Tab-separated table of C-alpha atoms in Angstrom:
chain	number	residue	atom	x	y	z
I	1	MET	CA	66.988	-45.433	54.186
I	2	PRO	CA	66.255	-45.041	50.499
I	3	SER	CA	69.149	-44.335	48.439
I	4	PRO	CA	69.249	-40.939	46.711
I	5	PRO	CA	68.233	-40.862	43.142
I	6	GLY	CA	70.940	-41.669	40.666
I	7	PRO	CA	72.245	-39.441	38.007
I	8	GLU	CA	70.342	-41.258	35.235
I	9	SER	CA	66.738	-40.442	36.735
I	10	ARG	CA	67.191	-36.739	36.857
I	11	PRO	CA	66.988	-36.119	33.149
I	12	ASP	CA	63.798	-38.305	33.021
I	13	ARG	CA	62.324	-36.140	35.707
I	14	ALA	CA	63.289	-32.968	33.851
I	15	LEU	CA	61.932	-34.338	30.675
I	16	THR	CA	58.547	-35.129	32.241
I	17	ALA	CA	58.277	-31.663	33.740
I	18	LEU	CA	58.994	-30.233	30.250
I	19	HIS	CA	56.243	-32.410	28.844
I	20	VAL	CA	53.761	-31.076	31.486
I	21	ALA	CA	54.723	-27.521	30.862
I	22	GLY	CA	54.592	-27.958	27.109
I	23	LEU	CA	51.093	-29.592	27.244
I	24	ALA	CA	50.025	-26.720	29.587
I	25	LEU	CA	51.280	-24.145	27.036
I	26	LEU	CA	49.422	-25.938	24.269
I	27	VAL	CA	46.099	-25.890	26.155
I	28	CYS	CA	46.614	-22.237	26.977
I	29	ALA	CA	47.396	-21.448	23.233
I	30	GLY	CA	44.491	-23.326	22.154
I	31	VAL	CA	42.146	-21.457	24.502
I	32	SER	CA	43.684	-18.222	23.425
I	33	ALA	CA	43.387	-19.054	19.771
I	34	HIS	CA	39.690	-20.135	20.173
I	35	ALA	CA	39.075	-16.899	22.121
I	36	ALA	CA	40.761	-14.785	19.448
I	37	TYR	CA	38.929	-16.657	16.711
I	38	ARG	CA	35.540	-15.966	18.394
I	39	ALA	CA	36.398	-12.247	18.997
I	40	ILE	CA	37.341	-11.869	15.250
I	41	GLU	CA	34.094	-13.503	14.174
I	42	GLU	CA	31.974	-11.337	16.358
I	43	GLN	CA	33.686	-8.251	15.152
I	44	ALA	CA	33.285	-9.233	11.485
I	45	ALA	CA	29.552	-10.062	12.206
I	46	ARG	CA	28.984	-6.520	13.657
I	47	ALA	CA	30.793	-4.918	10.819
I	48	ALA	CA	28.963	-6.957	8.124
I	49	PRO	CA	26.706	-4.775	5.997
I	50	VAL	CA	23.040	-5.384	5.940
I	51	THR	CA	22.165	-7.372	2.834
I	52	THR	CA	19.098	-6.515	0.779
I	53	ILE	CA	16.693	-9.221	0.110
I	54	ALA	CA	16.168	-9.458	-3.685
I	55	SER	CA	12.570	-9.136	-4.797
I	56	GLY	CA	10.537	-8.484	-7.915
I	57	TYR	CA	12.841	-7.778	-10.954
I	58	GLU	CA	15.960	-8.880	-9.215
I	59	ALA	CA	14.579	-12.042	-7.630
I	60	GLN	CA	13.629	-13.280	-11.063
I	61	GLU	CA	17.343	-13.503	-12.318
I	62	HIS	CA	17.122	-10.543	-14.412
I	63	PHE	CA	20.042	-8.729	-12.744
I	64	PRO	CA	22.706	-7.724	-13.694
I	65	GLY	CA	23.230	-8.430	-17.409
I	66	ALA	CA	19.966	-10.561	-18.014
I	67	ALA	CA	21.041	-11.294	-21.588
I	68	LEU	CA	23.797	-13.555	-20.456
I	69	LEU	CA	21.048	-15.953	-19.180
I	70	TYR	CA	19.438	-16.258	-22.591
I	71	ALA	CA	20.581	-19.179	-24.639
I	72	GLY	CA	19.912	-19.164	-28.491
I	73	ASP	CA	21.091	-18.087	-31.787
I	74	ASP	CA	22.410	-14.419	-31.781
I	75	SER	CA	21.094	-13.754	-35.180
I	76	ALA	CA	17.472	-14.877	-34.337
I	77	ALA	CA	17.650	-12.883	-30.997
I	78	ALA	CA	18.881	-9.756	-32.842
I	79	ALA	CA	15.916	-9.982	-35.281
I	80	LEU	CA	13.471	-10.092	-32.384
I	81	ALA	CA	15.069	-7.437	-30.177
I	82	ALA	CA	16.483	-5.188	-32.885
I	83	PRO	CA	17.740	-2.049	-31.236
I	84	ALA	CA	15.882	1.218	-31.776
I	85	ARG	CA	17.274	4.368	-33.578
I	86	GLY	CA	18.628	6.228	-30.710
I	87	THR	CA	17.265	9.569	-29.950
I	88	THR	CA	17.346	11.466	-26.652
I	89	GLY	CA	14.465	13.681	-25.571
I	90	THR	CA	14.475	17.364	-24.474
I	91	ILE	CA	14.032	18.701	-20.938
I	92	ALA	CA	13.881	22.112	-19.464
I	93	LEU	CA	16.921	23.780	-17.958
I	94	PRO	CA	17.115	23.708	-14.326
I	95	ASP	CA	15.232	26.563	-12.598
I	96	LEU	CA	18.199	27.467	-10.451
I	97	PRO	CA	20.105	30.789	-9.825
I	98	LEU	CA	23.508	30.875	-11.734
I	99	PRO	CA	26.481	30.893	-9.609
I	100	PRO	CA	28.733	34.074	-9.479
I	101	GLU	CA	31.254	32.585	-11.721
I	102	ALA	CA	28.628	32.220	-14.427
I	103	ALA	CA	28.625	35.958	-15.094
I	104	SER	CA	32.206	35.935	-16.587
I	105	PHE	CA	31.537	33.020	-18.899
I	106	ALA	CA	31.855	33.799	-22.704
I	107	THR	CA	28.552	32.663	-24.468
I	108	ALA	CA	30.547	32.162	-27.734
I	109	ASP	CA	32.771	29.391	-26.272
I	110	GLY	CA	32.779	26.622	-28.753
I	111	SER	CA	35.595	24.444	-27.434
I	112	ILE	CA	35.225	20.887	-26.296
I	113	HIS	CA	35.564	20.252	-22.554
I	114	PRO	CA	35.950	16.519	-21.580
I	115	ALA	CA	33.885	15.393	-18.767
I	116	ALA	CA	35.438	14.391	-15.424
I	117	PRO	CA	35.713	10.644	-14.577
I	118	PHE	CA	32.522	9.230	-13.137
I	119	ASP	CA	32.907	8.348	-9.541
I	120	MET	CA	31.128	5.376	-7.896
I	121	ARG	CA	33.544	4.638	-5.069
I	122	ARG	CA	30.747	5.361	-2.433
I	123	ALA	CA	28.120	3.294	-4.262
I	124	SER	CA	26.878	0.075	-2.611
I	125	ALA	CA	27.239	-3.296	-4.473
I	126	LEU	CA	23.539	-3.228	-5.233
I	127	ASP	CA	23.821	0.324	-6.761
I	128	ARG	CA	26.827	-0.740	-8.961
I	129	GLY	CA	24.904	-3.737	-10.362
I	130	ARG	CA	21.723	-1.691	-11.066
I	131	ALA	CA	23.829	1.153	-12.571
I	132	LEU	CA	25.648	-1.387	-14.835
I	133	ASP	CA	22.397	-3.169	-15.923
I	134	CYS	CA	20.748	0.175	-16.832
I	135	LEU	CA	23.591	1.657	-18.756
I	136	THR	CA	24.225	-1.648	-20.651
I	137	THR	CA	20.652	-1.694	-21.592
I	138	ALA	CA	20.673	1.926	-22.876
I	139	ILE	CA	23.881	1.319	-24.835
I	140	TYR	CA	22.523	-1.946	-26.451
I	141	TYR	CA	19.132	-0.422	-27.583
I	142	GLU	CA	20.553	2.866	-28.494
I	143	ALA	CA	23.769	1.976	-30.199
I	144	ALA	CA	24.279	-1.806	-30.457
I	145	THR	CA	25.172	-1.627	-34.192
I	146	GLU	CA	27.558	1.451	-33.586
I	147	PRO	CA	31.374	1.170	-33.417
I	148	ASP	CA	33.041	1.184	-30.076
I	149	ALA	CA	33.212	4.869	-30.207
I	150	GLY	CA	29.571	5.420	-30.920
I	151	GLN	CA	28.668	3.260	-27.754
I	152	GLN	CA	31.210	5.094	-25.772
I	153	ALA	CA	29.802	8.362	-26.830
I	154	VAL	CA	26.199	7.256	-25.804
I	155	ALA	CA	27.454	6.051	-22.410
I	156	GLN	CA	29.200	9.405	-21.758
I	157	VAL	CA	26.095	11.371	-22.582
I	158	ILE	CA	24.160	9.247	-20.040
I	159	LEU	CA	26.850	9.902	-17.255
I	160	ASN	CA	27.050	13.429	-18.248
I	161	ARG	CA	23.166	13.797	-17.495
I	162	VAL	CA	23.692	11.971	-14.050
I	163	ARG	CA	26.113	14.867	-13.229
I	164	HIS	CA	23.897	17.825	-14.382
I	165	PRO	CA	21.282	19.320	-12.152
I	166	ALA	CA	18.647	19.155	-14.916
I	167	PHE	CA	18.452	15.339	-14.719
I	168	PRO	CA	18.173	12.587	-11.954
I	169	ALA	CA	21.249	11.827	-9.864
I	170	THR	CA	21.186	8.158	-10.699
I	171	VAL	CA	22.013	6.194	-13.786
I	172	CYS	CA	18.768	4.152	-13.800
I	173	GLY	CA	16.852	7.364	-13.185
I	174	VAL	CA	18.451	9.086	-16.265
I	175	VAL	CA	17.962	6.019	-18.532
I	176	TYR	CA	14.252	5.522	-17.811
I	177	GLN	CA	13.403	9.203	-17.183
I	178	GLY	CA	9.771	9.822	-18.536
I	179	SER	CA	9.168	6.128	-19.323
I	180	GLU	CA	5.810	6.506	-17.498
I	181	HIS	CA	4.424	8.321	-20.608
I	182	SER	CA	5.059	8.774	-24.154
I	183	GLY	CA	7.629	11.587	-23.616
I	184	CYS	CA	10.548	9.301	-22.445
I	185	GLN	CA	14.078	10.712	-22.657
I	186	PHE	CA	15.497	7.628	-24.561
I	187	SER	CA	13.225	6.392	-27.196
I	188	PHE	CA	13.808	2.582	-26.372
I	189	ALA	CA	12.368	2.989	-22.986
I	190	CYS	CA	8.822	3.707	-24.249
I	191	ASP	CA	8.607	2.654	-28.051
I	192	GLY	CA	8.350	-1.102	-27.267
I	193	ALA	CA	11.922	-2.020	-28.262
I	194	MET	CA	12.388	-3.894	-25.038
I	195	THR	CA	9.383	-6.183	-25.755
I	196	ARG	CA	10.486	-7.337	-29.071
I	197	GLY	CA	12.461	-10.433	-28.002
I	198	GLN	CA	15.511	-11.505	-26.301
I	199	PRO	CA	18.759	-9.360	-26.692
I	200	ALA	CA	21.582	-10.681	-28.886
I	201	ARG	CA	24.136	-12.195	-26.611
I	202	ALA	CA	27.355	-11.004	-28.327
I	203	SER	CA	25.990	-7.393	-28.763
I	204	TRP	CA	25.025	-7.402	-25.031
I	205	LEU	CA	28.321	-8.519	-23.988
I	206	ARG	CA	29.972	-5.776	-26.097
I	207	ALA	CA	27.712	-3.130	-24.507
I	208	LEU	CA	28.348	-4.513	-21.035
I	209	ARG	CA	32.087	-3.953	-21.490
I	210	VAL	CA	31.600	-0.437	-22.639
I	211	ALA	CA	29.188	0.378	-19.694
I	212	ALA	CA	31.629	-1.123	-17.043
I	213	ALA	CA	34.385	0.886	-18.361
I	214	ALA	CA	32.472	4.075	-18.332
I	215	LEU	CA	31.331	3.531	-14.694
I	216	GLY	CA	34.712	2.552	-13.813
I	217	GLY	CA	35.993	6.143	-14.811
I	218	TYR	CA	36.861	5.991	-18.532
I	219	VAL	CA	35.935	9.311	-20.208
I	220	TYR	CA	35.205	9.570	-23.908
I	221	ALA	CA	36.718	12.995	-24.403
I	222	PRO	CA	35.596	13.815	-28.086
I	223	VAL	CA	31.858	13.987	-27.068
I	224	GLY	CA	32.692	16.652	-24.424
I	225	LEU	CA	29.852	17.633	-22.168
I	226	ALA	CA	27.076	16.626	-24.518
I	227	THR	CA	23.599	15.841	-23.028
I	228	HIS	CA	21.754	15.229	-26.143
I	229	TYR	CA	21.993	13.323	-29.441
I	230	HIS	CA	20.004	12.180	-32.480
I	231	THR	CA	20.505	10.173	-35.559
I	232	TYR	CA	21.037	11.323	-39.092
I	233	ALA	CA	17.603	10.219	-39.968
I	234	VAL	CA	15.886	12.940	-37.809
I	235	THR	CA	16.251	16.738	-37.237
I	236	PRO	CA	14.658	17.657	-33.885
I	237	ALA	CA	13.634	21.312	-33.292
I	238	TRP	CA	15.893	21.449	-30.175
I	239	ASN	CA	19.086	20.961	-32.056
I	240	ARG	CA	19.209	24.497	-33.364
I	241	HIS	CA	19.256	25.768	-29.809
I	242	LEU	CA	22.208	23.518	-28.625
I	243	VAL	CA	25.794	23.413	-29.526
I	244	MET	CA	26.982	20.420	-31.546
I	245	THR	CA	30.004	18.818	-30.043
I	246	ALA	CA	30.695	15.881	-32.337
I	247	ALA	CA	29.323	13.639	-35.038
I	248	ILE	CA	30.379	10.113	-33.923
I	249	GLY	CA	28.944	6.863	-35.769
I	250	ALA	CA	25.258	7.506	-36.780
I	251	HIS	CA	24.723	10.280	-34.244
I	252	PHE	CA	25.100	14.007	-33.704
I	253	PHE	CA	25.808	15.109	-30.184
I	254	HIS	CA	24.865	18.382	-28.576
I	255	ARG	CA	25.411	20.368	-25.349
I	256	TRP	CA	23.495	23.280	-23.966
I	257	GLN	CA	24.534	26.817	-24.869
I	258	GLY	CA	25.746	29.293	-22.096
I	259	TRP	CA	26.881	28.521	-18.613
I	260	TRP	CA	24.722	25.366	-18.324
I	261	GLY	CA	26.936	23.710	-20.855
I	262	THR	CA	30.273	24.398	-19.131
I	263	PRO	CA	32.207	22.124	-16.843
I	264	GLY	CA	31.191	24.208	-13.782
I	265	ALA	CA	27.420	23.266	-14.352
I	266	PHE	CA	28.195	19.685	-14.101
I	267	ARG	CA	28.327	19.617	-10.304
I	268	GLN	CA	25.628	17.248	-9.300
I	269	ILE	CA	26.934	14.341	-6.996
I	270	TYR	CA	25.974	10.849	-7.735
I	271	ALA	CA	23.261	10.116	-5.268
I	272	GLY	CA	23.112	6.351	-5.111
I	273	GLY	CA	19.893	4.496	-4.214
I	274	GLU	CA	19.486	3.336	-7.789
I	275	PRO	CA	15.790	2.427	-8.636
I	276	VAL	CA	15.067	-1.085	-9.988
I	277	PRO	CA	16.028	-1.341	-13.551
I	278	GLY	CA	13.243	-1.035	-16.060
I	279	PRO	CA	10.611	1.302	-17.418
I	280	HIS	CA	8.236	3.042	-15.087
I	281	ALA	CA	4.714	1.909	-14.659
I	282	ARG	CA	2.536	3.826	-17.227
I	283	ILE	CA	0.336	6.646	-16.187
I	284	ILE	CA	-3.211	6.269	-17.596
I	285	GLU	CA	-4.700	9.765	-18.190
I	286	ALA	CA	-8.221	10.183	-17.067
I	287	LEU	CA	-10.638	10.345	-19.984
I	288	PRO	CA	-13.336	13.317	-20.044
I	289	VAL	CA	-16.667	12.157	-18.569
I	290	PRO	CA	-19.524	12.608	-21.055
I	291	ALA	CA	-22.108	15.377	-20.234
I	292	ILE	CA	-25.030	13.060	-20.350
I	293	THR	CA	-23.247	11.077	-17.618
I	294	LEU	CA	-22.792	13.974	-15.464
I	295	ALA	CA	-26.481	14.818	-15.913
I	296	ALA	CA	-27.469	11.391	-14.835
I	297	THR	CA	-25.442	11.572	-11.704
I	298	ALA	CA	-26.601	14.942	-10.767
I	299	PRO	CA	-28.969	15.084	-7.634
I	300	ALA	CA	-32.711	15.551	-8.254
I	301	PRO	CA	-33.968	19.101	-7.875
I	302	VAL	CA	-35.790	19.875	-4.570
I	303	VAL	CA	-39.635	20.420	-5.105
I	304	ALA	CA	-41.252	22.763	-2.607
I	305	LYS	CA	-44.190	21.326	-0.749
I	306	THR	CA	-47.650	22.459	-1.306
I	307	ALA	CA	-48.909	24.843	1.526
I	308	PRO	CA	-51.666	23.110	3.539
I	309	ALA	CA	-53.796	26.232	3.157
I	310	THR	CA	-54.024	25.729	-0.600
I	311	ILE	CA	-55.306	22.229	-0.442
I	312	GLN	CA	-59.103	21.722	-0.822
I	313	PRO	CA	-61.012	20.179	2.191
I	314	ALA	CA	-62.069	17.200	-0.055
I	315	TYR	CA	-58.362	16.185	-0.533
I	316	ALA	CA	-56.936	17.279	2.723
I	317	GLN	CA	-56.646	13.562	3.895
I	318	SER	CA	-55.805	11.984	0.692
I	319	GLY	CA	-52.251	11.108	2.016
I	320	THR	CA	-53.058	9.396	5.225
I	321	LEU	CA	-53.455	5.712	5.521
I	322	LEU	CA	-56.914	4.063	5.602
I	323	THR	CA	-57.784	1.839	8.457
I	324	PRO	CA	-60.698	-0.587	8.644
I	325	ALA	CA	-63.738	0.619	10.692
I	326	ARG	CA	-63.864	-0.857	14.170
I	327	THR	CA	-67.561	-1.899	14.850
I	328	ALA	CA	-69.026	-4.110	17.576
I	329	GLU	CA	-69.301	-6.946	14.920
I	330	ALA	CA	-65.727	-6.645	13.582
I	331	ARG	CA	-63.101	-8.547	15.624
I	332	PRO	CA	-59.367	-8.572	15.177
I	333	GLY	CA	-58.224	-11.028	12.490
I	334	ASP	CA	-61.514	-10.740	10.634
I	335	SER	CA	-60.854	-10.691	6.835
I	336	GLN	CA	-61.895	-7.717	4.785
I	337	ILE	CA	-62.084	-9.673	1.575
I	338	LEU	CA	-65.557	-10.055	-0.089
I	339	ASP	CA	-66.977	-13.463	-0.200
I	340	ARG	CA	-66.828	-13.648	-3.936
I	341	TRP	CA	-62.970	-13.328	-4.037
I	342	LYS	CA	-62.037	-15.586	-1.084
I	343	ASP	CA	-61.185	-18.522	-3.120
I	344	SER	CA	-59.520	-16.660	-6.025
I	345	GLY	CA	-56.068	-17.725	-4.998
I	346	LYS	CA	-56.814	-21.512	-4.621
I	347	LEU	CA	-55.856	-24.135	-7.426
I	348	LEU	CA	-58.729	-25.416	-9.516
I	349	GLN	CA	-59.739	-29.012	-8.900
């Protein structure tokens, strides 16, 4: 009979069983971790937003902050892309009924009401990038040589317009409004300023910082709810119908009179869906067509036919085709040309 196992072999067996159990636990843990990783990966793939394929302007590495891609001397670039003298354009007040609270508004109110912080929390990454590019461009070309306060005031005017129902509900829509013709709202968008060369890198970076702060919620309170501005060098007719809110740098800033210039009017919600940064395609107005061209293309007048009864018998058959007489001597294919002219088409020997 085999002898029972000694005391020294029992720990070995227990240790072997523990090894097997531990190995099984490791295998199970590995399988569970792999399954959990696959589940997390699938969930992340389902929750991943649909990315937009860049095309056109953005595919050419012009977005955002295209000036950062330009290498060169800042002074030379500034000479080529000199910022324009900033001036906004006029636009009609919205044709909307005033809300009930507008009836109690005092038209003589001359106080300055700071704007609310601009809110882009619901904007997509694409909208944020386009808005930053458009606002930076406007600040650069309208106020590149202004102090920080002057640039912040210009940025505030643009964002004030985005929130007013008289203007588009996007940043790029406001900046390039009307650029399809000569009546653009911001002068640089249609006066050729953007085609004069490369922006100065240092000035662009400065405008970029101001634009990022404004889109992030910074409010430049001294300008109030201004939606228009112009430089000292010009005196537009519309400034007499608006309320001046501030004189900052080289610009005068104005808001609308009455209820449309109060905080209650600035209720438009940022829409998102920013258009591609850049001026709109120009609209070519149709030229007037000369009268002589119209006369040449007019249909010919219809002439009445002559009644058969008024035609003389001698000319009654003048419009019918003549057919050669068929006689007994004439056969199909016989020539009707006289003998003297039969050889008229042959070459002379």
